mmCIF file of C-alpha atoms in Angstrom:
data_model
loop_
_atom_site.group_PDB
_atom_site.id
_atom_site.type_symbol
_atom_site.label_atom_id
_atom_site.label_comp_id
_atom_site.label_asym_id
_atom_site.label_seq_id
_atom_site.Cartn_x
_atom_site.Cartn_y
_atom_site.Cartn_z
ATOM 1 C CA MET A 1 0.000 0.000 0.000
ATOM 2 C CA THR A 2 1.373 3.408 -0.997
ATOM 3 C CA LEU A 3 1.833 5.785 1.932
ATOM 4 C CA PHE A 4 -0.040 9.073 1.855
ATOM 5 C CA ASN A 5 2.209 12.015 0.923
ATOM 6 C CA ASN A 6 1.501 14.661 3.553
ATOM 7 C CA ARG A 7 4.133 17.249 2.540
ATOM 8 C CA LEU A 8 1.709 19.857 1.218
ATOM 9 C CA LEU A 9 -0.562 19.785 4.258
ATOM 10 C CA ALA A 10 2.411 19.937 6.622
ATOM 11 C CA ALA A 11 3.870 22.925 4.773
ATOM 12 C CA CYS A 12 0.508 24.712 4.847
ATOM 13 C CA ALA A 13 0.660 24.421 8.629
ATOM 14 C CA GLY A 14 4.233 25.732 8.725
ATOM 15 C CA GLN A 15 5.612 22.347 9.759
ATOM 16 C CA PRO A 16 8.988 20.909 8.623
ATOM 17 C CA THR A 17 8.976 18.468 5.702
ATOM 18 C CA ASP A 18 11.611 16.065 4.363
ATOM 19 C CA CYS A 19 11.808 18.215 1.233
ATOM 20 C CA THR A 20 9.945 21.186 -0.245
ATOM 21 C CA PRO A 21 6.542 20.172 -1.613
ATOM 22 C CA ILE A 22 5.764 21.185 -5.179
ATOM 23 C CA TRP A 23 2.634 21.349 -7.282
ATOM 24 C CA LEU A 24 1.978 23.529 -10.319
ATOM 25 C CA MET A 25 -0.982 25.626 -11.324
ATOM 26 C CA ARG A 26 -2.447 24.293 -14.593
ATOM 27 C CA GLN A 27 -0.434 21.099 -14.039
ATOM 28 C CA ALA A 28 -3.346 19.398 -15.805
ATOM 29 C CA GLY A 29 -3.585 21.164 -19.136
ATOM 30 C CA ARG A 30 -2.485 21.972 -22.650
ATOM 31 C CA TYR A 31 1.242 21.233 -22.269
ATOM 32 C CA GLN A 32 0.372 17.531 -21.816
ATOM 33 C CA PRO A 33 -0.156 15.251 -24.829
ATOM 34 C CA GLU A 34 -2.767 13.303 -22.843
ATOM 35 C CA TYR A 35 -4.803 16.453 -22.351
ATOM 36 C CA ARG A 36 -4.472 17.537 -25.991
ATOM 37 C CA ALA A 37 -5.698 14.114 -27.091
ATOM 38 C CA LEU A 38 -8.814 14.482 -24.953
ATOM 39 C CA ARG A 39 -9.415 18.012 -26.240
ATOM 40 C CA GLU A 40 -9.549 16.647 -29.773
ATOM 41 C CA LYS A 41 -12.605 14.653 -28.702
ATOM 42 C CA TYR A 42 -14.282 16.884 -26.129
ATOM 43 C CA THR A 43 -14.926 20.559 -25.507
ATOM 44 C CA MET A 44 -13.526 22.263 -22.427
ATOM 45 C CA MET A 45 -17.016 22.386 -20.954
ATOM 46 C CA GLU A 46 -17.491 18.655 -21.542
ATOM 47 C CA LEU A 47 -14.216 17.908 -19.767
ATOM 48 C CA CYS A 48 -15.192 20.070 -16.797
ATOM 49 C CA THR A 49 -18.738 18.765 -16.412
ATOM 50 C CA THR A 50 -18.177 15.026 -17.005
ATOM 51 C CA PRO A 51 -16.806 13.606 -13.738
ATOM 52 C CA GLU A 52 -14.951 10.679 -15.288
ATOM 53 C CA LEU A 53 -13.203 12.966 -17.793
ATOM 54 C CA ALA A 54 -12.390 15.661 -15.223
ATOM 55 C CA ALA A 55 -10.942 13.011 -12.923
ATOM 56 C CA GLU A 56 -8.816 11.605 -15.737
ATOM 57 C CA VAL A 57 -7.406 15.049 -16.570
ATOM 58 C CA THR A 58 -6.705 15.697 -12.883
ATOM 59 C CA LEU A 59 -4.809 12.413 -12.529
ATOM 60 C CA ALA A 60 -2.756 12.629 -15.731
ATOM 61 C CA PRO A 61 0.099 14.805 -14.379
ATOM 62 C CA LEU A 62 0.363 12.643 -11.233
ATOM 63 C CA ARG A 63 1.113 9.654 -13.451
ATOM 64 C CA ARG A 64 4.051 11.479 -15.027
ATOM 65 C CA PHE A 65 5.515 13.523 -12.181
ATOM 66 C CA ASP A 66 6.193 13.121 -8.467
ATOM 67 C CA LEU A 67 3.961 16.052 -7.548
ATOM 68 C CA ASP A 68 2.877 16.639 -3.966
ATOM 69 C CA ALA A 69 -0.735 17.599 -4.695
ATOM 70 C CA ALA A 70 -3.480 17.208 -7.259
ATOM 71 C CA ILE A 71 -5.725 20.125 -8.127
ATOM 72 C CA LEU A 72 -9.294 19.557 -9.238
ATOM 73 C CA PHE A 73 -9.667 20.074 -12.984
ATOM 74 C CA SER A 74 -12.422 22.635 -13.433
ATOM 75 C CA ASP A 75 -12.961 26.284 -14.350
ATOM 76 C CA LEU A 76 -13.451 29.345 -12.160
ATOM 77 C CA THR A 77 -16.547 30.440 -14.000
ATOM 78 C CA LEU A 78 -18.690 27.303 -13.700
ATOM 79 C CA PRO A 79 -20.856 28.857 -10.928
ATOM 80 C CA PHE A 80 -21.928 31.683 -13.270
ATOM 81 C CA THR A 81 -24.760 29.940 -15.088
ATOM 82 C CA PRO A 82 -26.568 28.663 -11.976
ATOM 83 C CA MET A 83 -26.232 32.089 -10.343
ATOM 84 C CA GLY A 84 -27.990 33.688 -13.317
ATOM 85 C CA ALA A 85 -25.111 34.785 -15.564
ATOM 86 C CA PRO A 86 -24.907 32.360 -18.510
ATOM 87 C CA PHE A 87 -21.527 32.155 -20.243
ATOM 88 C CA GLN A 88 -19.567 30.213 -22.823
ATOM 89 C CA LEU A 89 -16.008 28.871 -22.733
ATOM 90 C CA LYS A 90 -14.719 30.055 -26.099
ATOM 91 C CA GLU A 91 -11.663 28.534 -27.709
ATOM 92 C CA GLY A 92 -8.668 30.845 -27.490
ATOM 93 C CA GLN A 93 -10.618 33.417 -25.487
ATOM 94 C CA GLY A 94 -11.761 31.728 -22.301
ATOM 95 C CA PRO A 95 -15.029 32.490 -20.501
ATOM 96 C CA VAL A 96 -17.372 34.991 -22.154
ATOM 97 C CA VAL A 97 -20.434 36.155 -20.194
ATOM 98 C CA GLU A 98 -23.530 36.576 -22.363
ATOM 99 C CA THR A 99 -24.887 39.672 -20.573
ATOM 100 C CA PRO A 100 -22.220 41.502 -18.546
ATOM 101 C CA ILE A 101 -23.218 43.491 -15.473
ATOM 102 C CA ARG A 102 -23.728 47.176 -16.212
ATOM 103 C CA THR A 103 -26.342 48.390 -13.699
ATOM 104 C CA PRO A 104 -27.480 47.719 -10.123
ATOM 105 C CA ALA A 105 -30.471 45.896 -11.586
ATOM 106 C CA ASP A 106 -28.068 43.430 -13.199
ATOM 107 C CA VAL A 107 -26.626 42.674 -9.766
ATOM 108 C CA ASN A 108 -30.076 42.153 -8.290
ATOM 109 C CA ARG A 109 -30.859 39.346 -10.723
ATOM 110 C CA LEU A 110 -27.982 37.181 -9.465
ATOM 111 C CA ARG A 111 -28.764 34.207 -7.217
ATOM 112 C CA CYS A 112 -27.013 32.191 -4.554
ATOM 113 C CA ILE A 113 -26.045 28.746 -5.799
ATOM 114 C CA GLN A 114 -26.938 25.313 -4.431
ATOM 115 C CA PRO A 115 -23.691 23.396 -5.106
ATOM 116 C CA ASP A 116 -25.134 19.922 -4.476
ATOM 117 C CA GLN A 117 -27.567 20.545 -7.329
ATOM 118 C CA ASP A 118 -25.948 23.211 -9.502
ATOM 119 C CA LEU A 119 -22.362 21.883 -9.469
ATOM 120 C CA ALA A 120 -22.959 18.233 -8.661
ATOM 121 C CA PHE A 121 -20.575 17.145 -11.432
ATOM 122 C CA ALA A 122 -17.607 18.820 -9.701
ATOM 123 C CA LEU A 123 -18.451 17.219 -6.370
ATOM 124 C CA GLU A 124 -18.761 13.811 -8.017
ATOM 125 C CA THR A 125 -15.343 14.337 -9.624
ATOM 126 C CA ILE A 126 -13.884 14.907 -6.144
ATOM 127 C CA ARG A 127 -15.495 11.728 -4.851
ATOM 128 C CA LEU A 128 -14.036 9.771 -7.779
ATOM 129 C CA LEU A 129 -10.560 11.204 -7.232
ATOM 130 C CA ARG A 130 -10.030 10.700 -3.523
ATOM 131 C CA PRO A 131 -9.610 6.883 -3.588
ATOM 132 C CA ALA A 132 -7.203 7.182 -6.542
ATOM 133 C CA LEU A 133 -4.794 9.648 -4.891
ATOM 134 C CA ASN A 134 -1.972 9.331 -2.377
ATOM 135 C CA VAL A 135 -1.443 13.123 -2.325
ATOM 136 C CA PRO A 136 -3.797 15.862 -1.114
ATOM 137 C CA LEU A 137 -6.521 17.022 -3.476
ATOM 138 C CA VAL A 138 -6.773 20.807 -3.745
ATOM 139 C CA GLY A 139 -10.162 22.312 -4.537
ATOM 140 C CA PHE A 140 -10.708 25.883 -5.672
ATOM 141 C CA THR A 141 -12.968 28.667 -6.776
ATOM 142 C CA GLY A 142 -12.599 32.241 -7.938
ATOM 143 C CA ALA A 143 -12.207 35.028 -5.386
ATOM 144 C CA PRO A 144 -14.962 37.671 -5.315
ATOM 145 C CA PHE A 145 -13.040 40.407 -7.144
ATOM 146 C CA THR A 146 -11.897 38.131 -9.951
ATOM 147 C CA MET A 147 -15.392 36.684 -10.376
ATOM 148 C CA ALA A 148 -16.823 40.221 -10.414
ATOM 149 C CA ALA A 149 -14.266 41.212 -13.047
ATOM 150 C CA TYR A 150 -15.408 38.432 -15.378
ATOM 151 C CA LEU A 151 -19.071 39.278 -14.766
ATOM 152 C CA ILE A 152 -18.591 42.999 -15.430
ATOM 153 C CA GLU A 153 -15.966 42.962 -18.179
ATOM 154 C CA GLY A 154 -17.673 40.039 -19.883
ATOM 155 C CA SER A 155 -14.345 38.231 -20.315
ATOM 156 C CA GLY A 156 -10.780 38.385 -19.073
ATOM 157 C CA VAL A 157 -9.590 41.999 -19.549
ATOM 158 C CA ARG A 158 -6.248 43.239 -18.245
ATOM 159 C CA ASP A 159 -6.497 45.955 -15.545
ATOM 160 C CA CYS A 160 -10.299 45.531 -15.386
ATOM 161 C CA PRO A 161 -11.233 49.161 -16.208
ATOM 162 C CA THR A 162 -14.995 48.629 -16.437
ATOM 163 C CA THR A 163 -14.982 46.730 -13.147
ATOM 164 C CA ARG A 164 -13.059 49.434 -11.322
ATOM 165 C CA ALA A 165 -15.319 52.129 -12.778
ATOM 166 C CA PHE A 166 -18.447 50.239 -11.660
ATOM 167 C CA MET A 167 -16.960 49.835 -8.182
ATOM 168 C CA LEU A 168 -16.439 53.572 -7.811
ATOM 169 C CA ALA A 169 -19.648 54.698 -9.505
ATOM 170 C CA GLU A 170 -22.032 52.178 -7.896
ATOM 171 C CA PRO A 171 -20.666 51.377 -4.433
ATOM 172 C CA GLY A 172 -23.996 50.072 -3.166
ATOM 173 C CA ALA A 173 -24.376 47.666 -6.064
ATOM 174 C CA TRP A 174 -20.700 46.713 -5.763
ATOM 175 C CA HIS A 175 -21.043 45.689 -2.121
ATOM 176 C CA ALA A 176 -24.252 43.800 -2.933
ATOM 177 C CA LEU A 177 -22.359 41.956 -5.669
ATOM 178 C CA MET A 178 -19.574 41.128 -3.221
ATOM 179 C CA GLU A 179 -22.081 39.684 -0.776
ATOM 180 C CA VAL A 180 -23.481 37.312 -3.395
ATOM 181 C CA LEU A 181 -20.021 36.285 -4.588
ATOM 182 C CA VAL A 182 -18.727 35.710 -1.044
ATOM 183 C CA GLU A 183 -21.734 33.538 -0.259
ATOM 184 C CA ASN A 184 -21.333 31.539 -3.458
ATOM 185 C CA ALA A 185 -17.594 31.049 -2.945
ATOM 186 C CA ALA A 186 -18.162 29.886 0.622
ATOM 187 C CA ARG A 187 -20.960 27.503 -0.340
ATOM 188 C CA TYR A 188 -18.991 25.996 -3.202
ATOM 189 C CA LEU A 189 -15.790 25.471 -1.196
ATOM 190 C CA GLU A 190 -17.726 24.063 1.757
ATOM 191 C CA ALA A 191 -19.349 21.565 -0.610
ATOM 192 C CA GLN A 192 -15.947 20.663 -2.063
ATOM 193 C CA VAL A 193 -14.570 20.032 1.421
ATOM 194 C CA GLN A 194 -17.557 17.861 2.272
ATOM 195 C CA ALA A 195 -16.965 15.899 -0.953
ATOM 196 C CA GLY A 196 -13.347 15.265 0.016
ATOM 197 C CA VAL A 197 -10.817 17.975 -0.929
ATOM 198 C CA GLN A 198 -8.096 18.425 1.703
ATOM 199 C CA ALA A 199 -7.078 22.008 0.895
ATOM 200 C CA VAL A 200 -8.557 24.827 -1.172
ATOM 201 C CA GLN A 201 -7.151 27.701 -3.171
ATOM 202 C CA LEU A 202 -8.964 30.980 -3.688
ATOM 203 C CA PHE A 203 -7.906 32.352 -7.094
ATOM 204 C CA ASP A 204 -7.746 36.162 -7.329
ATOM 205 C CA SER A 205 -6.142 36.319 -10.752
ATOM 206 C CA TRP A 206 -7.191 39.923 -11.504
ATOM 207 C CA VAL A 207 -6.868 41.566 -8.082
ATOM 208 C CA GLY A 208 -3.495 43.104 -8.974
ATOM 209 C CA ALA A 209 -5.468 45.808 -10.808
ATOM 210 C CA LEU A 210 -6.378 47.361 -7.432
ATOM 211 C CA SER A 211 -4.405 49.773 -5.267
ATOM 212 C CA PRO A 212 -4.003 48.968 -1.560
ATOM 213 C CA ASP A 213 -6.407 51.787 -0.601
ATOM 214 C CA THR A 214 -9.052 50.583 -3.046
ATOM 215 C CA TYR A 215 -8.652 47.006 -1.799
ATOM 216 C CA ARG A 216 -9.184 48.163 1.780
ATOM 217 C CA SER A 217 -12.287 50.194 0.963
ATOM 218 C CA TYR A 218 -14.058 47.928 -1.500
ATOM 219 C CA LEU A 219 -12.786 44.407 -0.918
ATOM 220 C CA LEU A 220 -11.097 43.790 2.441
ATOM 221 C CA PRO A 221 -14.221 43.413 4.653
ATOM 222 C CA HIS A 222 -15.719 40.938 2.199
ATOM 223 C CA MET A 223 -12.521 38.894 1.964
ATOM 224 C CA GLN A 224 -12.169 38.807 5.737
ATOM 225 C CA ARG A 225 -15.720 37.526 6.044
ATOM 226 C CA LEU A 226 -15.037 34.811 3.466
ATOM 227 C CA PHE A 227 -11.812 33.630 5.109
ATOM 228 C CA GLN A 228 -13.447 33.621 8.539
ATOM 229 C CA ARG A 229 -16.165 31.366 7.202
ATOM 230 C CA LEU A 230 -13.663 29.036 5.531
ATOM 231 C CA LYS A 231 -11.858 28.612 8.858
ATOM 232 C CA LEU A 232 -14.847 26.543 9.946
ATOM 233 C CA CYS A 233 -13.919 23.970 7.275
ATOM 234 C CA ARG A 234 -10.699 23.189 9.200
ATOM 235 C CA ILE A 235 -8.584 22.659 6.097
ATOM 236 C CA PRO A 236 -5.744 24.821 4.707
ATOM 237 C CA VAL A 237 -6.784 27.791 2.589
ATOM 238 C CA ILE A 238 -4.352 29.184 -0.010
ATOM 239 C CA HIS A 239 -4.829 32.844 -0.974
ATOM 240 C CA PHE A 240 -3.600 33.325 -4.545
ATOM 241 C CA GLY A 241 -3.232 36.481 -6.621
ATOM 242 C CA THR A 242 -1.080 37.865 -9.405
ATOM 243 C CA GLY A 243 0.438 41.319 -9.691
ATOM 244 C CA THR A 244 0.051 41.622 -5.929
ATOM 245 C CA ALA A 245 3.466 43.009 -4.890
ATOM 246 C CA THR A 246 1.761 46.167 -3.567
ATOM 247 C CA LEU A 247 -1.043 44.218 -1.867
ATOM 248 C CA LEU A 248 0.765 41.677 0.313
ATOM 249 C CA GLU A 249 0.072 43.376 3.649
ATOM 250 C CA VAL A 250 -3.624 43.836 2.949
ATOM 251 C CA MET A 251 -3.881 40.266 1.604
ATOM 252 C CA ARG A 252 -2.432 39.088 4.899
ATOM 253 C CA GLU A 253 -5.119 41.091 6.701
ATOM 254 C CA ALA A 254 -7.745 39.473 4.497
ATOM 255 C CA GLY A 255 -6.735 35.958 5.519
ATOM 256 C CA GLY A 256 -5.483 32.600 4.371
ATOM 257 C CA ASP A 257 -3.139 30.008 5.843
ATOM 258 C CA VAL A 258 -0.878 30.321 2.796
ATOM 259 C CA ILE A 259 -0.246 33.411 0.690
ATOM 260 C CA SER A 260 0.776 32.679 -2.901
ATOM 261 C CA VAL A 261 3.045 35.227 -4.600
ATOM 262 C CA ASP A 262 4.112 35.674 -8.198
ATOM 263 C CA TRP A 263 7.548 36.225 -9.710
ATOM 264 C CA ARG A 264 7.401 40.027 -9.656
ATOM 265 C CA ILE A 265 8.775 40.151 -6.105
ATOM 266 C CA PRO A 266 11.602 38.108 -4.533
ATOM 267 C CA LEU A 267 10.155 35.350 -2.405
ATOM 268 C CA ASP A 268 12.104 36.305 0.737
ATOM 269 C CA ASP A 269 10.974 39.946 0.471
ATOM 270 C CA ALA A 270 7.378 38.801 0.095
ATOM 271 C CA TRP A 271 7.628 36.452 3.083
ATOM 272 C CA ARG A 272 9.117 39.203 5.260
ATOM 273 C CA ARG A 273 6.188 41.486 4.428
ATOM 274 C CA ILE A 274 3.560 38.769 4.849
ATOM 275 C CA GLY A 275 5.033 37.526 8.127
ATOM 276 C CA ALA A 276 6.810 34.401 9.268
ATOM 277 C CA ASP A 277 3.612 33.062 10.840
ATOM 278 C CA ARG A 278 2.106 32.385 7.400
ATOM 279 C CA ALA A 279 3.144 29.781 4.875
ATOM 280 C CA ILE A 280 4.085 31.025 1.421
ATOM 281 C CA GLN A 281 3.610 29.550 -2.049
ATOM 282 C CA GLY A 282 5.592 30.322 -5.180
ATOM 283 C CA ASN A 283 7.148 31.841 -7.036
ATOM 284 C CA LEU A 284 8.927 30.693 -10.199
ATOM 285 C CA ASP A 285 8.157 32.599 -13.403
ATOM 286 C CA PRO A 286 6.347 30.122 -15.720
ATOM 287 C CA VAL A 287 8.508 31.392 -18.581
ATOM 288 C CA ALA A 288 11.538 29.819 -16.890
ATOM 289 C CA LEU A 289 10.268 26.438 -18.032
ATOM 290 C CA LEU A 290 10.641 27.581 -21.657
ATOM 291 C CA ALA A 291 14.300 28.507 -21.090
ATOM 292 C CA PRO A 292 17.379 26.289 -21.558
ATOM 293 C CA ARG A 293 18.036 23.655 -18.918
ATOM 294 C CA GLU A 294 20.739 25.588 -17.059
ATOM 295 C CA VAL A 295 18.615 28.724 -16.890
ATOM 296 C CA LEU A 296 15.694 26.760 -15.439
ATOM 297 C CA LEU A 297 18.014 25.183 -12.875
ATOM 298 C CA ASP A 298 19.412 28.582 -11.879
ATOM 299 C CA GLN A 299 15.955 30.116 -11.507
ATOM 300 C CA THR A 300 14.677 27.141 -9.500
ATOM 301 C CA ARG A 301 17.673 27.219 -7.177
ATOM 302 C CA LEU A 302 17.217 30.951 -6.648
ATOM 303 C CA VAL A 303 13.673 30.425 -5.369
ATOM 304 C CA LEU A 304 14.895 27.679 -3.032
ATOM 305 C CA LYS A 305 17.750 29.893 -1.850
ATOM 306 C CA ARG A 306 15.357 32.712 -1.013
ATOM 307 C CA ALA A 307 13.112 30.298 0.884
ATOM 308 C CA ALA A 308 16.241 29.256 2.829
ATOM 309 C CA GLY A 309 14.777 25.935 3.904
ATOM 310 C CA ARG A 310 12.268 27.579 6.239
ATOM 311 C CA PRO A 311 9.220 25.445 7.066
ATOM 312 C CA GLY A 312 6.083 26.563 5.289
ATOM 313 C CA HIS A 313 7.338 26.945 1.723
ATOM 314 C CA ILE A 314 5.322 25.357 -1.086
ATOM 315 C CA PHE A 315 7.095 25.537 -4.429
ATOM 316 C CA ASN A 316 4.834 26.601 -7.277
ATOM 317 C CA LEU A 317 4.759 28.931 -10.241
ATOM 318 C CA GLY A 318 3.682 32.550 -10.004
ATOM 319 C CA HIS A 319 0.875 31.637 -12.393
ATOM 320 C CA GLY A 320 -0.112 28.654 -14.544
ATOM 321 C CA LEU A 321 2.015 26.447 -16.779
ATOM 322 C CA LEU A 322 2.192 27.783 -20.328
ATOM 323 C CA PRO A 323 0.894 25.555 -23.148
ATOM 324 C CA ALA A 324 4.322 25.440 -24.850
ATOM 325 C CA THR A 325 6.067 24.105 -21.721
ATOM 326 C CA PRO A 326 8.166 21.004 -22.515
ATOM 327 C CA ILE A 327 7.349 17.891 -20.514
ATOM 328 C CA GLU A 328 11.088 17.498 -19.843
ATOM 329 C CA SER A 329 11.235 20.905 -18.162
ATOM 330 C CA VAL A 330 8.439 19.998 -15.754
ATOM 331 C CA GLN A 331 10.240 16.755 -14.889
ATOM 332 C CA LEU A 332 13.506 18.616 -14.294
ATOM 333 C CA LEU A 333 11.772 21.197 -12.102
ATOM 334 C CA VAL A 334 9.999 18.655 -9.895
ATOM 335 C CA ASP A 335 13.105 16.508 -9.475
ATOM 336 C CA THR A 336 15.332 19.517 -8.730
ATOM 337 C CA VAL A 337 13.020 20.941 -6.080
ATOM 338 C CA HIS A 338 12.790 17.603 -4.267
ATOM 339 C CA GLU A 339 16.451 16.682 -4.528
ATOM 340 C CA GLU A 340 18.000 20.041 -3.671
ATOM 341 C CA SER A 341 15.662 20.783 -0.760
ATOM 342 C CA ALA A 342 15.907 17.339 0.838
ATOM 343 C CA ALA A 343 16.642 17.455 4.555
#
């Protein structure tokens, strides 16, 4: 019987591990030939909403690499349709909302989800995966700001100008929107935990568009309420964002057992600002995996050097694996992190 690999959960709690745990955002995805073969047969939506297929995609990278966690294969935007905001996953573009939010009335039409009914396929995927894994399964959903950005912009738009304008022009509607999105995020993650995930990550992919003052005024109370509720789940919560070098202190105030940082700030600087009492995740630039072998090794070793062997470091990328990433580079990265951080 294969022993359960507890490195990720130990690191989330700030406990020592025999080597640094590593998992990779988008570790199940387009860089893998197995995934590309499935995408020739099925749409992205079919993969996400068919439990057997989603489980297969989730497991594929674990069969190739000695990763320390699996992450549920899904999409941030799947709660949109049941909450009253139909969308499509368009090839090469990502999620596109049919009727973006423009007025307070648009906010009022949104509903709170019932995950056991509305997202039953994702929960069934979790139940299929747990017996097949000897590493923790990480669940996830989108953070309120990032979900609001998709709903207001209509798709992924850098710097989120329409979202920020709506926030300032319609503060009442904005806070009402946050309340719905906090409730939906909490319900969905609670249902994932009940189905069997052992950690969760809250993705705030677009939050780097905000200034610290704006975050405090329009987002912080909502995030604090969400993290307080997730504490009741008694599992590690990873707080992820990109472009957040100016937001680390306020993200710490918001909550999370682990703060994930991207490559735009040295990992040791980020950890100093976040505080030694929190675990930290990151922070290799995904582009490093497209570089020559020696460059990848140098960049990987630099992250490990900045972590300095302190308990509570989870090695990951600052964002997701790029589709052009060579399989050999992922193998080299995983092996290097484990071998060179071994106690």
